[in-house]
Amino acid sequence: VSHSHSFIFAHAYAKNSLQRNAMRQFTPALLLSAFLLLLLLALVTGAVIADDASLSSSSLRSLKLKDSMNLHTMLSQAADLSRQGREQVAAGNDISADRHSEKEDVLNRRLVSCSDKLDKCKFDLKTCEKEAAEPTFLFTQMADMCKLKRKADGKGKQYYEWSSKDMDDETYVFSDRPYRIAETMTTEDFFDGFDDMFTKENRGKPNGAITFRHKNTNKFEGPLVSVFVEAAYKTDGGKFVYKLRQSNDQETVNALDDFFGSNKDDHGDVAEYFMCSLFIDSPIFGPECYG
């Protein structure tokens, strides 16, 4: 047994010694192989990395080129938009200038018109001041007998007449204050010059007031206030005639229709009066003095 154990021990020792010797011989080769393998791996990895880097650089250049092209396009579009904007601004300035010129022309025309009106007002003022310094006259006429007639013309329109065949031959004229002037003119001359004295440029037809006594009642009636629209002297019948028309205010005081009673003839309604007196206003001032 003792020899057997010794043999086993010797065999195991020898085996371990061989293994250790083999390991000593194999280790340098193994290390060399591992080193070569690592070197080869490094080279391969470097190549891959280099390829990746090259690819990334190429992609980056591609992306940069694309961005550069896009940026160029955007800059071109911005330049076009800027040019279009300047053109629109210029066109707008031209339109604004034209409109400003038109407005200026309108304002200039208005200024000229206002200046003309101002000159006319100054002239009218001087005319009124001159006429205001001159005397104005009122007229008084009388008749023993007179008539009021209510008639209708060919179109059926109603109108009124005052007439007399025995008017005083004289028409009495007196001035308004502060003047103290009185004179006479023939009644025929007054009727003949009626349309020349009372024109549209001279305030139009005159207002007048008539007082009288009614033929049947012997009572004073009136005053009848009216516009004396027309004046006529009919030489064939020796009759003086005024055509009358009332304004709304005048009609409110005493309406012409209120002066007619029950006397009628074939030519329309008639009212007869006596002791007739007429008062007629001034023809002097023009309408511009009362604007």
Coordinates of C-alpha atoms in Angstrom, one line a residue:
V1 CA 0.0 0.0 0.0
S2 CA 2.7 2.3 0.9
H3 CA 4.4 1.7 -2.5
S4 CA 1.0 2.2 -4.3
H5 CA 0.4 5.6 -2.7
S6 CA 3.8 6.7 -3.6
F7 CA 3.3 5.7 -7.2
I8 CA 0.0 7.6 -7.4
F9 CA 1.5 10.6 -5.8
A10 CA 4.4 10.5 -8.1
H11 CA 2.1 10.1 -11.1
A12 CA 0.0 13.1 -10.1
Y13 CA 3.0 15.2 -9.5
A14 CA 4.4 14.4 -12.8
K15 CA 1.1 15.2 -14.5
N16 CA 0.9 18.6 -12.8
S17 CA 4.5 19.3 -13.8
L18 CA 3.7 18.5 -17.4
Q19 CA 0.7 20.8 -17.3
R20 CA 2.6 23.6 -15.8
N21 CA 5.3 23.2 -18.4
A22 CA 2.7 23.2 -21.1
M23 CA 1.1 26.3 -19.7
R24 CA 4.5 28.0 -19.6
Q25 CA 5.0 27.1 -23.2
F26 CA 1.4 28.1 -24.3
T27 CA 1.1 31.4 -22.4
P28 CA 3.3 33.5 -24.7
A29 CA 1.7 32.1 -27.8
L30 CA -1.7 32.8 -26.3
L31 CA -0.9 36.3 -25.3
L32 CA 0.5 36.9 -28.8
S33 CA -2.6 35.5 -30.4
A34 CA -4.8 37.6 -28.1
F35 CA -2.8 40.7 -28.9
L36 CA -3.1 40.1 -32.6
L37 CA -6.8 39.5 -32.2
L38 CA -7.2 42.7 -30.3
L39 CA -5.2 44.6 -32.9
L40 CA -7.3 43.1 -35.7
L41 CA -10.5 44.0 -33.8
A42 CA -9.2 47.6 -33.3
L43 CA -8.4 47.9 -37.0
V44 CA -11.8 46.7 -38.0
T45 CA -13.6 48.9 -35.4
G46 CA -11.5 51.9 -36.5
A47 CA -12.5 51.2 -40.1
V48 CA -16.1 51.0 -39.2
I49 CA -15.9 54.1 -37.1
A50 CA -14.0 55.8 -39.9
D51 CA -16.7 54.7 -42.4
D52 CA -19.4 56.0 -40.0
A53 CA -17.6 59.2 -39.5
S54 CA -17.2 59.6 -43.2
L55 CA -20.9 58.8 -43.7
S56 CA -21.8 61.3 -41.0
S57 CA -19.6 63.9 -42.5
S58 CA -21.1 63.3 -45.9
S59 CA -24.6 63.4 -44.5
L60 CA -23.7 66.6 -42.7
R61 CA -22.4 68.1 -45.8
S62 CA -25.5 66.9 -47.7
L63 CA -27.7 68.4 -45.0
K64 CA -25.7 71.6 -45.0
L65 CA -26.0 71.9 -48.8
K66 CA -29.7 71.3 -48.6
D67 CA -30.1 73.9 -45.9
S68 CA -28.0 76.3 -47.9
M69 CA -30.2 75.8 -50.9
N70 CA -33.3 76.3 -48.8
L71 CA -31.9 79.4 -47.2
H72 CA -31.0 80.8 -50.7
T73 CA -34.5 80.1 -51.8
M74 CA -36.0 81.8 -48.7
L75 CA -33.7 84.8 -49.2
S76 CA -34.7 85.0 -52.8
Q77 CA -38.4 84.9 -51.9
A78 CA -37.8 87.5 -49.1
A79 CA -36.1 89.7 -51.7
D80 CA -39.0 89.3 -54.1
L81 CA -41.5 90.1 -51.3
S82 CA -39.5 93.1 -50.3
R83 CA -39.4 94.4 -53.9
Q84 CA -43.1 93.8 -54.3
G85 CA -43.7 95.6 -51.0
R86 CA -41.6 98.6 -52.2
E87 CA -43.6 98.6 -55.4
Q88 CA -46.9 98.5 -53.6
V89 CA -45.7 101.3 -51.2
A90 CA -44.6 103.4 -54.2
A91 CA -48.0 102.8 -55.9
G92 CA -49.8 103.6 -52.7
N93 CA -47.8 106.8 -52.4
D94 CA -48.7 107.7 -56.0
I95 CA -52.4 107.1 -55.3
S96 CA -52.1 109.0 -52.0
A97 CA -50.4 111.9 -53.9
D98 CA -53.2 111.9 -56.5
R99 CA -55.9 111.9 -53.9
H100 CA -54.1 114.6 -52.0
S101 CA -53.9 116.6 -55.2
E102 CA -57.6 116.1 -55.9
K103 CA -58.6 117.1 -52.4
E104 CA -56.3 120.2 -52.7
D105 CA -58.0 121.1 -55.9
V106 CA -61.5 120.8 -54.3
L107 CA -60.4 122.8 -51.3
N108 CA -58.9 125.5 -53.6
R109 CA -62.2 125.7 -55.6
R110 CA -64.2 126.0 -52.3
L111 CA -61.8 128.7 -51.1
V112 CA -62.3 130.6 -54.4
S113 CA -66.1 130.2 -54.1
C114 CA -66.0 131.4 -50.4
S115 CA -63.9 134.3 -51.4
D116 CA -66.3 135.3 -54.1
K117 CA -69.2 135.0 -51.7
L118 CA -67.4 137.1 -49.2
D119 CA -66.8 139.7 -51.8
K120 CA -70.5 139.7 -52.7
C121 CA -71.4 139.9 -49.0
K122 CA -69.1 142.9 -48.6
F123 CA -70.6 144.5 -51.6
D124 CA -74.2 143.8 -50.4
L125 CA -73.3 145.2 -47.0
K126 CA -72.1 148.4 -48.6
T127 CA -75.2 148.6 -50.7
C128 CA -77.5 148.0 -47.6
E129 CA -75.5 150.6 -45.6
K130 CA -75.9 153.1 -48.4
E131 CA -79.6 152.4 -48.8
A132 CA -80.2 152.4 -45.1
A133 CA -78.9 155.9 -45.1
E134 CA -81.5 156.9 -47.7
P135 CA -85.2 157.6 -46.8
T136 CA -87.9 155.0 -47.3
F137 CA -91.4 155.9 -48.2
L138 CA -94.9 154.6 -47.5
F139 CA -98.0 155.2 -49.6
T140 CA -101.5 156.2 -48.7
Q141 CA -104.5 156.1 -51.1
M142 CA -108.2 156.8 -50.6
A143 CA -111.5 156.1 -52.4
D144 CA -115.1 157.0 -51.7
M145 CA -116.4 153.6 -52.8
C146 CA -114.7 150.3 -53.4
K147 CA -115.5 146.6 -53.9
L148 CA -114.1 143.3 -53.0
K149 CA -114.7 140.5 -55.5
R150 CA -114.1 136.8 -55.2
K151 CA -113.5 135.3 -58.7
A152 CA -112.3 132.1 -60.4
D153 CA -110.0 132.0 -63.4
G154 CA -110.3 129.8 -66.4
K155 CA -108.7 126.9 -64.5
G156 CA -111.1 127.2 -61.6
K157 CA -108.5 128.7 -59.3
Q158 CA -110.0 131.3 -56.9
Y159 CA -108.5 134.8 -56.6
Y160 CA -109.5 138.2 -55.1
E161 CA -109.8 141.7 -56.5
W162 CA -110.1 145.2 -54.9
S163 CA -111.4 147.8 -57.2
S164 CA -112.7 151.4 -57.3
K165 CA -113.9 153.9 -59.9
D166 CA -113.6 156.9 -57.7
M167 CA -110.2 156.9 -56.1
D168 CA -108.5 160.1 -55.1
D169 CA -106.4 161.5 -57.9
E170 CA -103.4 161.9 -55.5
T171 CA -101.4 159.2 -53.8
Y172 CA -99.8 160.5 -50.6
V173 CA -96.2 159.6 -49.9
F174 CA -94.4 160.1 -46.6
S175 CA -91.0 158.9 -45.3
D176 CA -90.2 156.5 -42.6
R177 CA -88.2 157.8 -39.6
P178 CA -85.8 159.5 -39.0
Y179 CA -86.7 161.5 -42.1
R180 CA -89.7 163.8 -42.1
I181 CA -90.5 163.9 -45.8
A182 CA -94.0 164.1 -47.4
E183 CA -95.0 164.5 -51.0
T184 CA -97.7 163.5 -53.5
M185 CA -97.8 161.7 -56.8
T186 CA -100.7 161.0 -59.1
T187 CA -102.5 157.8 -58.5
E188 CA -102.3 156.9 -62.2
D189 CA -98.5 157.3 -62.1
F190 CA -98.4 155.0 -59.0
F191 CA -100.3 152.3 -60.9
D192 CA -98.3 152.7 -64.0
G193 CA -95.0 152.4 -62.1
F194 CA -96.2 149.7 -59.8
D195 CA -94.3 146.8 -61.5
D196 CA -91.1 148.9 -61.8
M197 CA -91.1 149.9 -58.1
F198 CA -92.0 146.4 -56.7
T199 CA -89.7 143.9 -58.4
K200 CA -88.2 140.6 -57.3
E201 CA -84.9 142.3 -56.9
N202 CA -86.6 144.9 -54.7
R203 CA -88.3 142.6 -52.1
G204 CA -91.1 141.6 -54.5
K205 CA -94.7 142.8 -54.3
P206 CA -95.8 145.0 -51.4
N207 CA -97.9 144.4 -48.4
G208 CA -100.8 146.6 -47.8
A209 CA -103.7 147.3 -45.4
I210 CA -107.2 148.4 -46.3
T211 CA -109.8 149.8 -44.0
F212 CA -113.5 150.7 -44.9
R213 CA -117.1 150.8 -43.8
H214 CA -119.5 148.2 -45.1
K215 CA -122.1 149.6 -47.4
N216 CA -125.0 147.9 -45.7
T217 CA -124.0 148.0 -42.0
N218 CA -122.1 151.3 -42.0
K219 CA -119.5 149.7 -39.7
F220 CA -115.8 149.8 -40.0
E221 CA -114.3 146.5 -41.1
G222 CA -110.8 145.3 -41.3
P223 CA -108.1 146.0 -41.6
L224 CA -107.7 143.7 -44.5
V225 CA -104.0 142.9 -44.7
S226 CA -102.8 141.3 -47.9
V227 CA -100.1 141.2 -50.6
F228 CA -100.9 143.5 -53.5
V229 CA -99.9 141.1 -56.3
E230 CA -100.9 143.2 -59.3
A231 CA -102.0 146.8 -59.9
A232 CA -103.9 147.9 -63.0
Y233 CA -105.6 151.0 -64.2
K234 CA -108.4 150.2 -66.7
T235 CA -108.8 153.3 -68.8
D236 CA -111.9 152.1 -70.6
G237 CA -113.9 152.0 -67.4
G238 CA -111.8 154.4 -65.3
K239 CA -111.3 151.7 -62.7
F240 CA -108.3 151.0 -60.5
V241 CA -107.8 147.3 -59.6
Y242 CA -105.5 145.5 -57.2
K243 CA -105.2 141.7 -57.3
L244 CA -104.9 140.4 -53.7
R245 CA -103.3 137.3 -52.2
Q246 CA -102.8 136.6 -48.5
S247 CA -100.0 134.8 -46.7
N248 CA -100.8 132.3 -44.0
D249 CA -100.1 134.8 -41.3
Q250 CA -102.2 137.5 -43.0
E251 CA -105.1 135.1 -43.4
T252 CA -104.9 134.2 -39.7
V253 CA -105.5 137.9 -38.8
N254 CA -108.5 138.6 -41.1
A255 CA -109.1 136.2 -44.0
L256 CA -110.4 137.6 -47.3
D257 CA -113.3 135.2 -47.3
D258 CA -114.6 136.8 -44.0
F259 CA -115.2 140.1 -45.8
F260 CA -117.9 138.7 -48.1
G261 CA -121.6 138.9 -47.1
S262 CA -124.8 137.9 -48.9
N263 CA -124.4 140.3 -51.8
K264 CA -123.8 138.4 -55.1
D265 CA -123.8 139.0 -58.8
D266 CA -123.3 137.0 -61.9
H267 CA -119.5 137.4 -61.9
G268 CA -118.9 136.0 -58.4
D269 CA -119.1 137.1 -54.8
V270 CA -119.0 140.8 -54.2
A271 CA -118.8 143.0 -51.1
E272 CA -119.3 146.8 -51.4
Y273 CA -117.7 149.3 -49.0
F274 CA -117.2 153.1 -48.7
M275 CA -114.7 155.4 -47.0
C276 CA -111.9 153.1 -48.2
S277 CA -108.3 153.8 -47.2
L278 CA -105.2 151.9 -48.4
F279 CA -101.7 151.8 -46.9
I280 CA -98.8 150.3 -48.9
D281 CA -95.3 149.6 -47.7
S282 CA -91.9 150.8 -49.1
P283 CA -90.3 149.6 -52.3
I284 CA -86.7 150.8 -51.5
F285 CA -84.6 148.1 -49.9
G286 CA -83.4 145.1 -51.9
P287 CA -83.8 141.5 -50.7
E288 CA -80.1 141.2 -49.9
C289 CA -80.5 143.6 -47.0
Y290 CA -82.9 141.2 -45.3
G291 CA -81.2 137.9 -46.0

